[in-house]
CSV table of C-alpha atoms in Angstrom, one decimal:
chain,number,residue,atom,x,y,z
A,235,UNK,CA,77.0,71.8,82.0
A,236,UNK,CA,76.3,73.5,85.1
A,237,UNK,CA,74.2,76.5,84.7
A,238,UNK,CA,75.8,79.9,85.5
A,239,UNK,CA,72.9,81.5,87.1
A,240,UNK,CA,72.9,78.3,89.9
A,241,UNK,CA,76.7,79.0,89.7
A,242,UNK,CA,76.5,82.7,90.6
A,243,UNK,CA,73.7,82.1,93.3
A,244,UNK,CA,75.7,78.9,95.2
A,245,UNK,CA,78.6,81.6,95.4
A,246,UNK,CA,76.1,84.3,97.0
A,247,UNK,CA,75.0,81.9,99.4
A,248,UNK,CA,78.3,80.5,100.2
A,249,UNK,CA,79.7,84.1,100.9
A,250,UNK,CA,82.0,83.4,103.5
A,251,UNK,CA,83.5,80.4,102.4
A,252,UNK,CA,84.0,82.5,98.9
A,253,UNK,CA,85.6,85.5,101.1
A,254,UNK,CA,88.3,82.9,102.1
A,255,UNK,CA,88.9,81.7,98.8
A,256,UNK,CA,89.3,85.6,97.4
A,257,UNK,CA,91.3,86.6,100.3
A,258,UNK,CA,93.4,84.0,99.5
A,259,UNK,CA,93.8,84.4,95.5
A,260,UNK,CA,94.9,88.0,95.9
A,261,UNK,CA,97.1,87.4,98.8
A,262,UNK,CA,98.8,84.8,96.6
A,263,UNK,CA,99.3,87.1,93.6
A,264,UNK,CA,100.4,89.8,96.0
A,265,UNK,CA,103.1,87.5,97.5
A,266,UNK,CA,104.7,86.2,93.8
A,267,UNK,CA,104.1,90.2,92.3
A,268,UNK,CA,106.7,91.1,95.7
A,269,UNK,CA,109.2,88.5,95.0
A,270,UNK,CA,109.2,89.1,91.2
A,271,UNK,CA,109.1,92.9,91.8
A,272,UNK,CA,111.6,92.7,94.5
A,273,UNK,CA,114.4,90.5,92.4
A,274,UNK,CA,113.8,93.7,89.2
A,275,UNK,CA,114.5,96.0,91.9
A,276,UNK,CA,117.8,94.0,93.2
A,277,UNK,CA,119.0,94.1,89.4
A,278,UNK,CA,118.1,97.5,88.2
A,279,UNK,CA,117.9,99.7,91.8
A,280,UNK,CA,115.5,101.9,90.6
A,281,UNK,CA,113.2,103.2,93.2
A,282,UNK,CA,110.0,103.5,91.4
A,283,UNK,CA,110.1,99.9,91.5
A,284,UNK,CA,110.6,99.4,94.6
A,285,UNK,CA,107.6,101.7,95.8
A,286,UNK,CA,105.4,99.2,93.5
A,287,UNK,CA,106.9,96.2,95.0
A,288,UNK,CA,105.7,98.0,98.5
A,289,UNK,CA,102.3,98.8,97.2
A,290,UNK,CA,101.4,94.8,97.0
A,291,UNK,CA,103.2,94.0,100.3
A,292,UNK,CA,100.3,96.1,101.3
A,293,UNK,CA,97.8,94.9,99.5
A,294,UNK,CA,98.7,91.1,100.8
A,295,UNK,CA,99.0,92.3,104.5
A,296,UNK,CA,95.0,94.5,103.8
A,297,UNK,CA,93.6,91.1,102.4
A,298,UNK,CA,95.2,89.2,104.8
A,299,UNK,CA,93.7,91.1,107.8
A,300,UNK,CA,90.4,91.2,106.5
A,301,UNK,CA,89.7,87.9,104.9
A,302,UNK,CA,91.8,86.0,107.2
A,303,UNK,CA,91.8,87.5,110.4
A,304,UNK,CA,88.6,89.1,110.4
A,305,UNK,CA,86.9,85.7,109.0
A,306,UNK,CA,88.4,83.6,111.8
A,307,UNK,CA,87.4,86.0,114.8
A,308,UNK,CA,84.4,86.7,113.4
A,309,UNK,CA,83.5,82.7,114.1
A,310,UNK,CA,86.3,82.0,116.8
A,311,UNK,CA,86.8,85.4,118.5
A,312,UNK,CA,90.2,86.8,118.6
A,313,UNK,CA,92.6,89.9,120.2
A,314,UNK,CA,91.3,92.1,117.1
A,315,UNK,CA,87.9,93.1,117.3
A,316,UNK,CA,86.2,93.6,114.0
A,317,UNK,CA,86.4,97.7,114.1
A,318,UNK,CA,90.1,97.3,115.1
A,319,UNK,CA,90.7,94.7,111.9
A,320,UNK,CA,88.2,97.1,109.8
A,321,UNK,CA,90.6,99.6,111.3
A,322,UNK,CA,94.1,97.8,109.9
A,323,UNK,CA,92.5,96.4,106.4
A,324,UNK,CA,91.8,100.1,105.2
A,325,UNK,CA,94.8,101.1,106.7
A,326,UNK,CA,96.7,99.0,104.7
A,327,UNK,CA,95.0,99.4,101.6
A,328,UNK,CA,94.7,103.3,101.7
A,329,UNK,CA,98.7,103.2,101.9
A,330,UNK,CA,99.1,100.7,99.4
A,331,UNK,CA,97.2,102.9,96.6
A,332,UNK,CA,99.3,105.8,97.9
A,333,UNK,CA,102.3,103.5,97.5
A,334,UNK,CA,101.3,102.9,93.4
A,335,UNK,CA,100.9,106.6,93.2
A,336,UNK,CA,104.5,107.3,94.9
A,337,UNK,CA,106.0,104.4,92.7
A,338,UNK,CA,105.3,107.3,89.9
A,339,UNK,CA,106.0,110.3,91.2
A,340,UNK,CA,108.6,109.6,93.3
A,341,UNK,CA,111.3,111.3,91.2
A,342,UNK,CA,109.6,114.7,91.6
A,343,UNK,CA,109.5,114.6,95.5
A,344,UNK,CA,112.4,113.2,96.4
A,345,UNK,CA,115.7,115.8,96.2
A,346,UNK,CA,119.0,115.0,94.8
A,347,UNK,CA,120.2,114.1,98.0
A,348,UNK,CA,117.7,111.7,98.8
A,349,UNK,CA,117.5,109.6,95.7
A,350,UNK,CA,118.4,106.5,97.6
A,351,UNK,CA,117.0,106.6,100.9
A,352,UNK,CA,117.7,103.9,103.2
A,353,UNK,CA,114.5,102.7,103.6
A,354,UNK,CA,111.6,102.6,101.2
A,355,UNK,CA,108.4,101.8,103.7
A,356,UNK,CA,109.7,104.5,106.3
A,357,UNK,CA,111.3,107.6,104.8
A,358,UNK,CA,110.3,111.5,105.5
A,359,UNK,CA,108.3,111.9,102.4
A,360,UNK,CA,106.1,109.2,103.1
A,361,UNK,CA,105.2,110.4,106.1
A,362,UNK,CA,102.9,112.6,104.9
A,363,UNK,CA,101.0,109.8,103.1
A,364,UNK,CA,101.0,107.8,106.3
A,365,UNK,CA,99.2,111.0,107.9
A,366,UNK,CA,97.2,111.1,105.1
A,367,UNK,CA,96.2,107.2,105.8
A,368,UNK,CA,95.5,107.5,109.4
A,369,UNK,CA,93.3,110.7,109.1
A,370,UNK,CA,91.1,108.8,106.6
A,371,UNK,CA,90.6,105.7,108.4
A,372,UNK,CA,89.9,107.8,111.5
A,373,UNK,CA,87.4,109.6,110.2
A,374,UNK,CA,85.4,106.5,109.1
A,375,UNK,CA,86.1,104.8,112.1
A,376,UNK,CA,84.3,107.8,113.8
A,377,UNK,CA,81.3,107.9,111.2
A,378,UNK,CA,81.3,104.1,110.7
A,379,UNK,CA,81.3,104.4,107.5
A,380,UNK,CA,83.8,103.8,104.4
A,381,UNK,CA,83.3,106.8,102.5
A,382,UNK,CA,85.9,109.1,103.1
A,383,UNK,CA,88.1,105.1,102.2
A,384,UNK,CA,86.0,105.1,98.9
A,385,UNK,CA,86.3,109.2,98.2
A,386,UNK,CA,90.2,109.1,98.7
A,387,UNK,CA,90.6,105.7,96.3
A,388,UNK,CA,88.5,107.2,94.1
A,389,UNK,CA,90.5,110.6,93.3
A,390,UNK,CA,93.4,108.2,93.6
A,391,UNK,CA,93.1,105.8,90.6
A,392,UNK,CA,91.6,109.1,88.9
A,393,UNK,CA,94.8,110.4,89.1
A,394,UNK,CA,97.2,106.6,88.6
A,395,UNK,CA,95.0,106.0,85.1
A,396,UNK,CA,95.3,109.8,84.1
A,397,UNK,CA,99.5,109.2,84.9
A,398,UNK,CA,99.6,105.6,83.4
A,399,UNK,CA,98.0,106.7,80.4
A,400,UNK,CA,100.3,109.2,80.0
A,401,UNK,CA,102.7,107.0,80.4
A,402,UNK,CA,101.9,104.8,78.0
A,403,UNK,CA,101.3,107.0,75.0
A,404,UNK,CA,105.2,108.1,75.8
A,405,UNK,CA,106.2,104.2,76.3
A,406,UNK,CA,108.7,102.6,73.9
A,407,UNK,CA,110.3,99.0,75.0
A,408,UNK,CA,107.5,98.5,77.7
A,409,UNK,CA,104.5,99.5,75.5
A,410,UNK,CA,102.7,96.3,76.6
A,411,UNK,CA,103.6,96.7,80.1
A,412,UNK,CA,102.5,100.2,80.3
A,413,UNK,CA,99.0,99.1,78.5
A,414,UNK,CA,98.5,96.5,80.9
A,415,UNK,CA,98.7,98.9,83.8
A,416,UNK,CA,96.4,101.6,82.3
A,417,UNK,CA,93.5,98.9,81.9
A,418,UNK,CA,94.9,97.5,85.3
A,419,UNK,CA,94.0,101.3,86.7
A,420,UNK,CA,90.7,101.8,85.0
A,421,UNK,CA,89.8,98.5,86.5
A,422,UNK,CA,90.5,98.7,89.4
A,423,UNK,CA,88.9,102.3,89.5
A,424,UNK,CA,85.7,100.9,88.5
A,425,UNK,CA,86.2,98.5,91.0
A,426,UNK,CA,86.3,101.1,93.7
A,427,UNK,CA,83.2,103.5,92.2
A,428,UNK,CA,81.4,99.9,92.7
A,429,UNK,CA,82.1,99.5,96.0
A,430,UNK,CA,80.8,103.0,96.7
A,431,UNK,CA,77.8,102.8,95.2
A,432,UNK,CA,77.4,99.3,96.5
A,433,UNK,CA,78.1,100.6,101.0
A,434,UNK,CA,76.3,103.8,100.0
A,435,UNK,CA,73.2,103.0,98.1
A,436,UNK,CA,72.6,99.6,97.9
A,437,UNK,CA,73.4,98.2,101.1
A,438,UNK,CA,76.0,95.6,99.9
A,439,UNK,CA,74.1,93.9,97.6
A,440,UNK,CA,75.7,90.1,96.9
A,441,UNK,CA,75.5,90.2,93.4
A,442,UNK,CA,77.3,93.3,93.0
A,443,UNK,CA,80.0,92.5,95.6
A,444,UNK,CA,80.6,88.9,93.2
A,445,UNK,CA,81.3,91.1,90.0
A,446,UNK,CA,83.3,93.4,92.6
A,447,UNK,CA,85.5,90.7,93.9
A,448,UNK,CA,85.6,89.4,89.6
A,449,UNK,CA,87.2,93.3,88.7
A,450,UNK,CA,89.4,93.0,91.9
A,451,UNK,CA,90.9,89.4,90.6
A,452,UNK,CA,91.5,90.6,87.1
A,453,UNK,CA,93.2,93.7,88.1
A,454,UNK,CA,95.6,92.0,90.6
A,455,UNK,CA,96.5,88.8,87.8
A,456,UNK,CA,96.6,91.9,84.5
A,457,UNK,CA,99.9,93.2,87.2
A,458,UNK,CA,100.7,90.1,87.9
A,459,UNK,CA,100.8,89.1,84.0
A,460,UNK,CA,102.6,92.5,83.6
A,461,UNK,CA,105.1,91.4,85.8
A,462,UNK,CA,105.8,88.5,84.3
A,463,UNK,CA,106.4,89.7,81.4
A,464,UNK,CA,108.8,91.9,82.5
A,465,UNK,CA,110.9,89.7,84.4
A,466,UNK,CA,110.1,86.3,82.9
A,467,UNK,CA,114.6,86.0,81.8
A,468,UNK,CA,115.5,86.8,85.5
């Protein structure tokens, strides 16, 4: 039996290789969570779901940029530079928390008049979450730094486990669902109070950034699982 500890240090040393392999597991449970999300939405038109399908579109096009893209011209050189991919990947994944956290408020922003707008990536009240987006990776792009990322996350999934527990003590038919996205949330909030500590205080230390990438997996496949669930008779 191959011993763990030899197991955990092969994948420290093999970082990049391991990057690949992440990059690639989460962009694949990304693309199946949009496609089952996507055919709910088609049946059921409501729009909460479709903010959540947009949250993983933007999760998949954040890992793709970074673990893809940034590998490859990191080794082969490309058009992006690594600040301008560093640039895109936060980008991305600022907007797709903000898009989990519209998924649940949406009813109380949008007005009776705009319950079905025509597009759900570009609409007037997400404008101020794309603002919101920009500002923050600007202002780590001028600090090089990913704090003001890690800050806003942070207060994020405060607020998506505070509004997902809620939701499942008042959940009925999709009790399971709603459980599996509260420990989803708590997960993946850990996850980002991790990767804090981890750029802020001990200069991304490997074994850290292995259990990182571990809560990361498991929050994207609990969804995923949730999903499922859901929508296993379409």
């Amino acid at each position: 039996m191959v011993d763990l500890i030899d197991l955990f240090n092969w994948i420290i040393e093999n970082k990049d290789i391991i990057k690949i392999f992440y990059g690639l597991i989460i962009t694949v449970i990304c693309a199946f969570i949009v496609i089952k999300v996507d055919k709910l939405f088609k049946l059921s038109m409501h729009q909460g779901i479709r903010y959540f399908r947009n949250a993983f579109f933007f999760y998949g096009l954040a890992f793709i940029f970074r673990y893809f893209l940034g590998t490859y011209s990191f080794y082969e050189g490309s058009l992006l530079n690594p600040s301008a991919i560093k640039f895109i990947f936060e980008f991305f994944l600022i907007m797709a928390g903000f898009f989990l956290l519209y998924s649940l408020v949406w009813k109380r922003i949008e007005n009776s008049q705009e319950k079905n707008p025509s597009s759900s990536l570009f609409n007037k009240n997400l404008l101020v979450f794309y603002f919101m987006a920009f500002v923050i990776v600007f202002l780590d792009y001028l600090w090089s730094t990913y704090f003001f990322m890690f800050l806003s996350q942070i207060i994020l999934f405060v607020c998506l486990s505070i509004i997902s527990y809620i939701n499942y003590s008042k959940g009925k038919k999709q009790h399971r669902f709603l459980k599996l996205y509260f420990v989803a949330m708590i997960l993946s909030l850990i996850a980002w109070i991790l990767n804090a500590i981890l750029a802020l205080y001990l200069n991304w230390n490997k074994g850290v950034l292995v259990n990182i990438y571990i809560l990361n997996i498991i929050f994207f496949l609990l969804v995923l699982y949730g999903v499922v669930k859901v929508t296993r008779k379409i």
